Short mmCIF file of C-alpha atoms and ligand atoms in Angstrom, two decimals:
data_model
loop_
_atom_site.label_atom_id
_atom_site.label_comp_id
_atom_site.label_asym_id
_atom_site.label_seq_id
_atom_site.Cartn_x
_atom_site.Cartn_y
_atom_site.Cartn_z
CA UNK A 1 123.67 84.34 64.21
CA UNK A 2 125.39 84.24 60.93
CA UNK A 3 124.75 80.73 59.17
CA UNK A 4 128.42 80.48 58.37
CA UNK A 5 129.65 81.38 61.65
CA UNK A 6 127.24 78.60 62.98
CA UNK A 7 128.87 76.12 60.03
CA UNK A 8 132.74 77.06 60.97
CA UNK A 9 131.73 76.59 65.03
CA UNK A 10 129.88 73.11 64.47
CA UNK A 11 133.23 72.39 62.16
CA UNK A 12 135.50 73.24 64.29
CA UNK A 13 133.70 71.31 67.39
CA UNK A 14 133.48 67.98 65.63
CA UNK A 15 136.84 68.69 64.06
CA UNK A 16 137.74 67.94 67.99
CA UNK A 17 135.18 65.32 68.96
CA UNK A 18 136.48 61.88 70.11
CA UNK A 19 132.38 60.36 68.86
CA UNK A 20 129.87 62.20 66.62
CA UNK A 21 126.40 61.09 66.62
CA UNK A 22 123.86 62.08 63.65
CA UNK A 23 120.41 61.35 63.71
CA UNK A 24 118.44 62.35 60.12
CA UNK A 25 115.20 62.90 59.53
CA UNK A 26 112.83 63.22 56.08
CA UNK A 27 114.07 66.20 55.35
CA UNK A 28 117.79 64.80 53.98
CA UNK A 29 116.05 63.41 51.73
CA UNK A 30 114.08 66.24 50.63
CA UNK A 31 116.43 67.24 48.07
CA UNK A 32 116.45 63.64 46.50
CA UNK A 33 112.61 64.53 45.25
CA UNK A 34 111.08 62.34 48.48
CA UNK A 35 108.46 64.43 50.31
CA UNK A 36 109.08 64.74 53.95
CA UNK A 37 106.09 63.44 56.60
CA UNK A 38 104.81 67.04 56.96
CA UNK A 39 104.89 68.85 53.90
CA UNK A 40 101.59 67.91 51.64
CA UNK A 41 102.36 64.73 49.04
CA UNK A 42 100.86 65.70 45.83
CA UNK A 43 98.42 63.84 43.43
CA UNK A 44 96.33 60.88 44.95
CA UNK A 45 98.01 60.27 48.22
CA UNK A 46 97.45 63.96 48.63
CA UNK A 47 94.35 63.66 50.57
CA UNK A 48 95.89 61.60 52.92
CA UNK A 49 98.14 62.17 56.28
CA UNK A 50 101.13 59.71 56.38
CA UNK A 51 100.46 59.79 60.64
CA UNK A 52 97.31 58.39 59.53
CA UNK A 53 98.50 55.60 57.20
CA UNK A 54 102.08 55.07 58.94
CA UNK A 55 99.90 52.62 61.82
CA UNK A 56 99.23 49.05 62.54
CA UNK A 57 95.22 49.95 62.48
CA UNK A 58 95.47 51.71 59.11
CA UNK A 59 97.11 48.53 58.01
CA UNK A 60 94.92 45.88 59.52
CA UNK A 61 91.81 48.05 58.40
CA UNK A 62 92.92 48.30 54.45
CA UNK A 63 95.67 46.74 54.07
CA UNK A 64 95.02 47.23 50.54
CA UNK A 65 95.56 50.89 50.46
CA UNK A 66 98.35 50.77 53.17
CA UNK A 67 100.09 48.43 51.10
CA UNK A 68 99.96 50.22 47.76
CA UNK A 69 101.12 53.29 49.50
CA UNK A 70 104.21 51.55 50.46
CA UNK A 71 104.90 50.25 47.02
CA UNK A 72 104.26 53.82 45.68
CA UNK A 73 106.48 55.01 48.32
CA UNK A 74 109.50 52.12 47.63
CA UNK A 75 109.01 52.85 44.06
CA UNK A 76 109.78 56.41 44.18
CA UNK A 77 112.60 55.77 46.75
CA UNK A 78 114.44 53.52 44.13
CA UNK A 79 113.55 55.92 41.33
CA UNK A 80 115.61 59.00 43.34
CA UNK A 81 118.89 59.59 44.01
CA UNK A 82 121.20 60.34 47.26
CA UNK A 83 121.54 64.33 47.24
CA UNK A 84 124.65 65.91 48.19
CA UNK A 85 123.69 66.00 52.22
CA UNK A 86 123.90 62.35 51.92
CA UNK A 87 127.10 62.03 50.25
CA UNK A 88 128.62 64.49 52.80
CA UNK A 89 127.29 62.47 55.76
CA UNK A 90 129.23 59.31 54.05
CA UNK A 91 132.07 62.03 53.31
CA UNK A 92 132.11 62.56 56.87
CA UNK A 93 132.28 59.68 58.14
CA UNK A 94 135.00 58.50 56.09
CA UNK A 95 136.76 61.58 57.70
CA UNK A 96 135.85 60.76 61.27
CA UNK A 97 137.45 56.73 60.67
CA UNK A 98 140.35 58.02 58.94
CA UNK A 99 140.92 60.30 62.12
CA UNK A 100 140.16 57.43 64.47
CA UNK A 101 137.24 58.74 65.83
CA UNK A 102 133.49 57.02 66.09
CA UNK A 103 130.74 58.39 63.84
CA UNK A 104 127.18 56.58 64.43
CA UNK A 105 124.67 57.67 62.17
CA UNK A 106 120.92 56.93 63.18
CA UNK A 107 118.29 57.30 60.73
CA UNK A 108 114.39 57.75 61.22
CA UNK A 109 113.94 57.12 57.60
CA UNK A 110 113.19 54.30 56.16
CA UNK A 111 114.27 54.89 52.39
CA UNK A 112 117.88 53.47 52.37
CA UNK A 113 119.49 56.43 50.68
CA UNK A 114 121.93 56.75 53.40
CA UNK A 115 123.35 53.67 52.57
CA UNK A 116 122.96 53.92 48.64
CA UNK A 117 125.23 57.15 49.26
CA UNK A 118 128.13 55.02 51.00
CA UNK A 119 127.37 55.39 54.81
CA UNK A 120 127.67 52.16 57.08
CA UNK A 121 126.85 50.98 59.84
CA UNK A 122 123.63 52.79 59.57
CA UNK A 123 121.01 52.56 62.45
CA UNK A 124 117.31 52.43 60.70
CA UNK A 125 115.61 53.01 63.92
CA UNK A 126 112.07 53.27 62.10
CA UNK A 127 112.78 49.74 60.04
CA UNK A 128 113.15 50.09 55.87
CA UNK A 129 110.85 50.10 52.88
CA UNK A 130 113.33 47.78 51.53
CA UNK A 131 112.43 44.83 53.91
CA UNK A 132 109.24 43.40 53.65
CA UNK A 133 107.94 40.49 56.25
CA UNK A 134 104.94 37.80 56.89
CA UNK A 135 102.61 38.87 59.39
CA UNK A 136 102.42 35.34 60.46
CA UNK A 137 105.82 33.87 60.47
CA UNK A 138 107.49 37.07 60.74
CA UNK A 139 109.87 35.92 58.27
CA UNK A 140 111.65 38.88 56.50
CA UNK A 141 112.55 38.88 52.93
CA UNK A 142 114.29 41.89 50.68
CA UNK A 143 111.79 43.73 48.68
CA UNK A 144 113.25 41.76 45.37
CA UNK A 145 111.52 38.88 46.85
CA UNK A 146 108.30 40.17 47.33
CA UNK A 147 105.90 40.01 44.28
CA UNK A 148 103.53 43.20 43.97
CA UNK A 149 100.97 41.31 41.28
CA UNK A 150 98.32 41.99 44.09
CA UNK A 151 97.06 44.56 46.75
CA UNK A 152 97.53 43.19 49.70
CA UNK A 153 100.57 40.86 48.80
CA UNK A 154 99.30 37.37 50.48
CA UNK A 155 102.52 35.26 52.39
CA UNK A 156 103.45 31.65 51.26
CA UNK A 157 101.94 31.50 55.49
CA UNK A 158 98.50 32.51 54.83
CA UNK A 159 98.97 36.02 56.14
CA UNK A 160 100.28 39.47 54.61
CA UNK A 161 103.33 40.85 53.44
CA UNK A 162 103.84 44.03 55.43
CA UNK A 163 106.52 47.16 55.27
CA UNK A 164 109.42 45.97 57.76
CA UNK A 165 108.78 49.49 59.10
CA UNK A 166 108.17 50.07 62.58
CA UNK A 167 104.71 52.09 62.54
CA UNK A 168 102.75 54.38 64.80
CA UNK A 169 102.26 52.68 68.25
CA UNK A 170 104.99 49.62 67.96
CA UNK A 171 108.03 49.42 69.10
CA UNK A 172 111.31 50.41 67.80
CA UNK A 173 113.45 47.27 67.51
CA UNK A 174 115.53 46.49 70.64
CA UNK A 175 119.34 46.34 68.88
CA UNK A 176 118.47 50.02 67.21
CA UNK A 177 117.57 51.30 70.32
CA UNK A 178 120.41 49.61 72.23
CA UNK A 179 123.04 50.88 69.74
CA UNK A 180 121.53 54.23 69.25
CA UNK A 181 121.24 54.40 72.92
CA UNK A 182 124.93 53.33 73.52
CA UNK A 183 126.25 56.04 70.99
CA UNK A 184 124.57 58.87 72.15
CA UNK A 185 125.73 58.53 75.96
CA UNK A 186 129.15 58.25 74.74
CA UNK A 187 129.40 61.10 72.27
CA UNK A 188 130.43 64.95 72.28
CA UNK A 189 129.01 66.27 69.11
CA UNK A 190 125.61 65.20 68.21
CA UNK A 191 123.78 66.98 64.99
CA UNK A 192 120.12 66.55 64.22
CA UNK A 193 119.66 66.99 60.51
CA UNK A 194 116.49 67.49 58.66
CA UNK A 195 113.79 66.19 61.53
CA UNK A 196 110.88 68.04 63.01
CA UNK A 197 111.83 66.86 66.22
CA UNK A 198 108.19 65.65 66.73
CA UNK A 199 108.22 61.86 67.10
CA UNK A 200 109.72 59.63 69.83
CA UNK A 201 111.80 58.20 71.11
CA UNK A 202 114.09 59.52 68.16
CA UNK A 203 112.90 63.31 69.81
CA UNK A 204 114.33 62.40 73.00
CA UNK A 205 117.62 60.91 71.52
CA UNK A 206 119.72 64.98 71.78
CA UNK A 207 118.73 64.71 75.72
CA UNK A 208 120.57 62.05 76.08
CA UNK A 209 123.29 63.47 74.22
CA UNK A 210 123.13 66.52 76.23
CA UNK A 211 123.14 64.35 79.20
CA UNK A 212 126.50 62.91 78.15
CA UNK A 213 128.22 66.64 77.81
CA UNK A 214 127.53 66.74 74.02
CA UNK A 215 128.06 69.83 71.75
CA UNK A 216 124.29 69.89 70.09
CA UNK A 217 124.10 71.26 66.69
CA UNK A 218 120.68 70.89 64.43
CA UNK A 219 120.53 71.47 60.68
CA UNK A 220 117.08 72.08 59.73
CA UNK A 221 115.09 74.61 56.83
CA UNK A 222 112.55 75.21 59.63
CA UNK A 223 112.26 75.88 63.02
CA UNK A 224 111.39 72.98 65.41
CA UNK A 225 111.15 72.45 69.18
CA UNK A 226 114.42 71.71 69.81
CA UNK A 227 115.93 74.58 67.91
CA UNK A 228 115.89 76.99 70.42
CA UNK A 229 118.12 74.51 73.14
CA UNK A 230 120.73 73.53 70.74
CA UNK A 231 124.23 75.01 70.82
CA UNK A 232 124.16 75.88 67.49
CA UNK A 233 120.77 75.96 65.37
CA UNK A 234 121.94 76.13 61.39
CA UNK A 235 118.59 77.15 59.33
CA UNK A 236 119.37 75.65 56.18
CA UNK A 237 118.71 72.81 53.33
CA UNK A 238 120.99 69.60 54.60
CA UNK A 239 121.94 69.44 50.62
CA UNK A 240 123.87 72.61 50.87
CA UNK A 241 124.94 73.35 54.73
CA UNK A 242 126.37 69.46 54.85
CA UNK A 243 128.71 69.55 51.68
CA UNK A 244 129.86 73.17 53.40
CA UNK A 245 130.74 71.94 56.97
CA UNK A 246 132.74 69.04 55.50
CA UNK A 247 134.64 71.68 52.93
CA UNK A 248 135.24 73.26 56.02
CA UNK A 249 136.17 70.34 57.73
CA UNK A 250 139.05 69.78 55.22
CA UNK A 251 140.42 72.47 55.71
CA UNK A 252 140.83 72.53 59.23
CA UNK A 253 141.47 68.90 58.52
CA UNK A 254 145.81 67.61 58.59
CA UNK A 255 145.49 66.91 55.07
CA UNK A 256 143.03 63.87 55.73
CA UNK A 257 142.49 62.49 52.50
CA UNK A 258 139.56 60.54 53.24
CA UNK A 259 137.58 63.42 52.05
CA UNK A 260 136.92 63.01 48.23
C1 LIG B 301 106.48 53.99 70.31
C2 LIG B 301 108.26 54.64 59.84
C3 LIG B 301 105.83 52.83 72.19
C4 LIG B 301 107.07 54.43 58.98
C5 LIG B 301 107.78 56.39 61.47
C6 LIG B 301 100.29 56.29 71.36
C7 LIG B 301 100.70 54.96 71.40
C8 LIG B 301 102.03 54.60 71.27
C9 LIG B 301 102.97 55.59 71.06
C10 LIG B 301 102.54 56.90 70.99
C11 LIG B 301 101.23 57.27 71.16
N1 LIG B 301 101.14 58.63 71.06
C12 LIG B 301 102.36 59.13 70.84
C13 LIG B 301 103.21 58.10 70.80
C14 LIG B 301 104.57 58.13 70.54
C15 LIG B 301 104.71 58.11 69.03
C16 LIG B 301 104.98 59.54 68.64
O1 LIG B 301 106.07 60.00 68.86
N2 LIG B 301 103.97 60.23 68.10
C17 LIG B 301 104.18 61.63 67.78
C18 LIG B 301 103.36 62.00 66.55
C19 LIG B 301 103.79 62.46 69.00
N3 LIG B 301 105.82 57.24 68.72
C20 LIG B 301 105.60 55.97 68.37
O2 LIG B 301 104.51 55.48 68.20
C21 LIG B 301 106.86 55.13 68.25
N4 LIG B 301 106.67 53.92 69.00
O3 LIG B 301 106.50 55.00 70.96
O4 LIG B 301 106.19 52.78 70.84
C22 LIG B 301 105.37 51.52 72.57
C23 LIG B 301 105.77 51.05 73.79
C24 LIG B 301 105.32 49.83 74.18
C25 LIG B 301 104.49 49.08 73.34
C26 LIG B 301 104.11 49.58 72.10
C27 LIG B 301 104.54 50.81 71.70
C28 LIG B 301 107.09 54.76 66.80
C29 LIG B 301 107.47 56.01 66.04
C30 LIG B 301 107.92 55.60 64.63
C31 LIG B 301 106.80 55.83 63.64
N5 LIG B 301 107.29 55.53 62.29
N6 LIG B 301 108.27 56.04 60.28
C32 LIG B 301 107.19 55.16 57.68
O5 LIG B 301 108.18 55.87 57.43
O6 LIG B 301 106.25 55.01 56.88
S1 LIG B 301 107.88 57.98 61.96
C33 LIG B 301 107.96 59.01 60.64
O7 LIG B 301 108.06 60.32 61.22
C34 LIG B 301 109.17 58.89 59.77
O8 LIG B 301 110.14 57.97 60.19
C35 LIG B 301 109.73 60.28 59.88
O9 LIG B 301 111.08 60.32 59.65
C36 LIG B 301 109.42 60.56 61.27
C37 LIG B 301 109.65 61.90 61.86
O10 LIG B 301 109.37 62.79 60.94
P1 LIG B 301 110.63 63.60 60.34
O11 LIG B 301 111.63 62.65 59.82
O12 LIG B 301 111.09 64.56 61.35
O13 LIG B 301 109.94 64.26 59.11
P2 LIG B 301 109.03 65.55 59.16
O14 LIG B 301 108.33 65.62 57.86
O15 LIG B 301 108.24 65.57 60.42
O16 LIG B 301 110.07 66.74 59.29
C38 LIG B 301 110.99 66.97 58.25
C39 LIG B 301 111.81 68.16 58.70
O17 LIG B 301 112.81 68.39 57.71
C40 LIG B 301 111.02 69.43 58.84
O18 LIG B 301 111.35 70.05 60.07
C41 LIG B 301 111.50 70.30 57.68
O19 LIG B 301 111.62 71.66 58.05
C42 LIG B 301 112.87 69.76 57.44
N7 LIG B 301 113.34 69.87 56.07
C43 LIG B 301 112.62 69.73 54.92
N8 LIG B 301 113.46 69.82 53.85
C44 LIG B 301 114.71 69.99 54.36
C45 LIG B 301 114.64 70.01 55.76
N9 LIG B 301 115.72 70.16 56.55
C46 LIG B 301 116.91 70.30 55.93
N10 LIG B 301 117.06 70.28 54.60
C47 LIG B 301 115.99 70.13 53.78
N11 LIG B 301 116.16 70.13 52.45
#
């Protein structure tokens, strides 16, 4: 079906929605320059799969090269800038408050460029880059606290400083899954933007929307497992369908003027 078609219909649906949930993947960030978990990283981390490396045992067997792969991946994340799919989700939800409605946004990614484009209240349900804490204590710290001088970074403890990410094989943290959890069985429009759809629980999160009598709409360049069950499936780059639906959205919009 026509991509614009699909853009006006998901517009006009959360245009009417009382709660909007949106959970992002790598690929809103693609357009910022950061390489999404699937597509091949160039140059020296090119020879090796993030699946591999994002995991407690790749850490606790080098935690040397786990650890510089993080600050390569921290550094480029500071380096980049929010592309225009993030500043529409922050558009978006300044629309969705102005019109007293809920907007959560849930994020599997752990680069903070949501929140360096203006969105709040975002739920990191894969941790950040931009926390760092002791393997022993557990004690977190911002990444400004953290010196890189050596690979691994020791703690003041006598352990590591780790990625306050959550990795292959741990859990997500409780109050991101509670929250996540609580938004999605309470929503009617939930859009999955720029995820393969591949890793849980965040795959499972549009069956519970569906379960609560949400609209599902996913924004995505590529096909993915969920695109064929979706009520709308919009093949497209986040950077350039996002900044549409919200034009969109102002027009159908009462003359909101949250939009910018
Ligand atoms: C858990 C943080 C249970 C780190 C990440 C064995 C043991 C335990 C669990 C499992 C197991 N086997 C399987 C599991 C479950 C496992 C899982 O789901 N595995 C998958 C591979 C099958 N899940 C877990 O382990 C989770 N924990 O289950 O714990 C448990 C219970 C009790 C006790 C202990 C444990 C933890 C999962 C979290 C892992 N951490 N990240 C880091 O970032 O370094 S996941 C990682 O993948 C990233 O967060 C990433 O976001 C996420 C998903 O990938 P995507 O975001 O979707 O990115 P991807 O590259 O795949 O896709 C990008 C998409 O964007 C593509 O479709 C592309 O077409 C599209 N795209 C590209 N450009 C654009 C675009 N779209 C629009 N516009 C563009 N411009």
């Amino acid at each position: 079906m026509l991509t614009d078609a699909n853009i006006r219909r998901a517009a006009e649906w959360i245009s009417q929605a009382k709660s909007v949930v949106v959970l992002t993947g790598a690929g809103v960030s693609a357009e910022s320059g950061l390489t999404t978990f699937r597509a091949p990283e160039e140059g020296m981390w090119s020879k090796y799969d993030p699946m591999e490396l994002a995991t407690i045992d790749a850490f606790n067997r080098d935690p040397e090269l786990v650890t510089r792969w993080y600050h390569w991946r921290f550094t480029k994340a500071l380096d980049v800038e929010p592309n225009p799919g993030h500043a529409a989700l922050a558009n978006l939800q300044r629309w969705l408050d102005g019109a007293h409605k809920r907007f959560t946004l849930i994020t599997q990614n752990v680069d903070g460029l949501h929140q360096r484009a203006g969105s709040t209240g975002v739920i990191e349900i894969h941790g950040s880059i931009l926390r760092w804490r002791c393997t022993e204590t557990g004690e977190e710290m911002p990444l400004t606290d953290v010196s890189f001088e050596t690979f691994p970074v020791p703690s003041e403890a006598g352990g590591l400083m780790r990625p306050c990410v959550v990795w292959f094989g741990e859990m997500l943290p409780p109050e991101a899954i509670e929250g996540a959890t609580a938004a999605l069985s309470s929503c009617d429009v939930f859009l999955s933007i720029g995820t393969s759809a591949t890793v849980y629980p965040a795959a499972g999160f549009i069956e519970i929307a569906r379960t609560a009598g949400a609209k599902t709409i996913e924004v995505n360049r590529d096909p993915t497992p969920i695109g064929g069950g979706v009520d709308r499936a919009i093949a497209g780059q986040s950077g350039v369908v996002l900044p549409h639906l919200v034009e969109l959205l102002k027009q159908m919009g009462d003359g909101r003027d949250e939009l910018e």
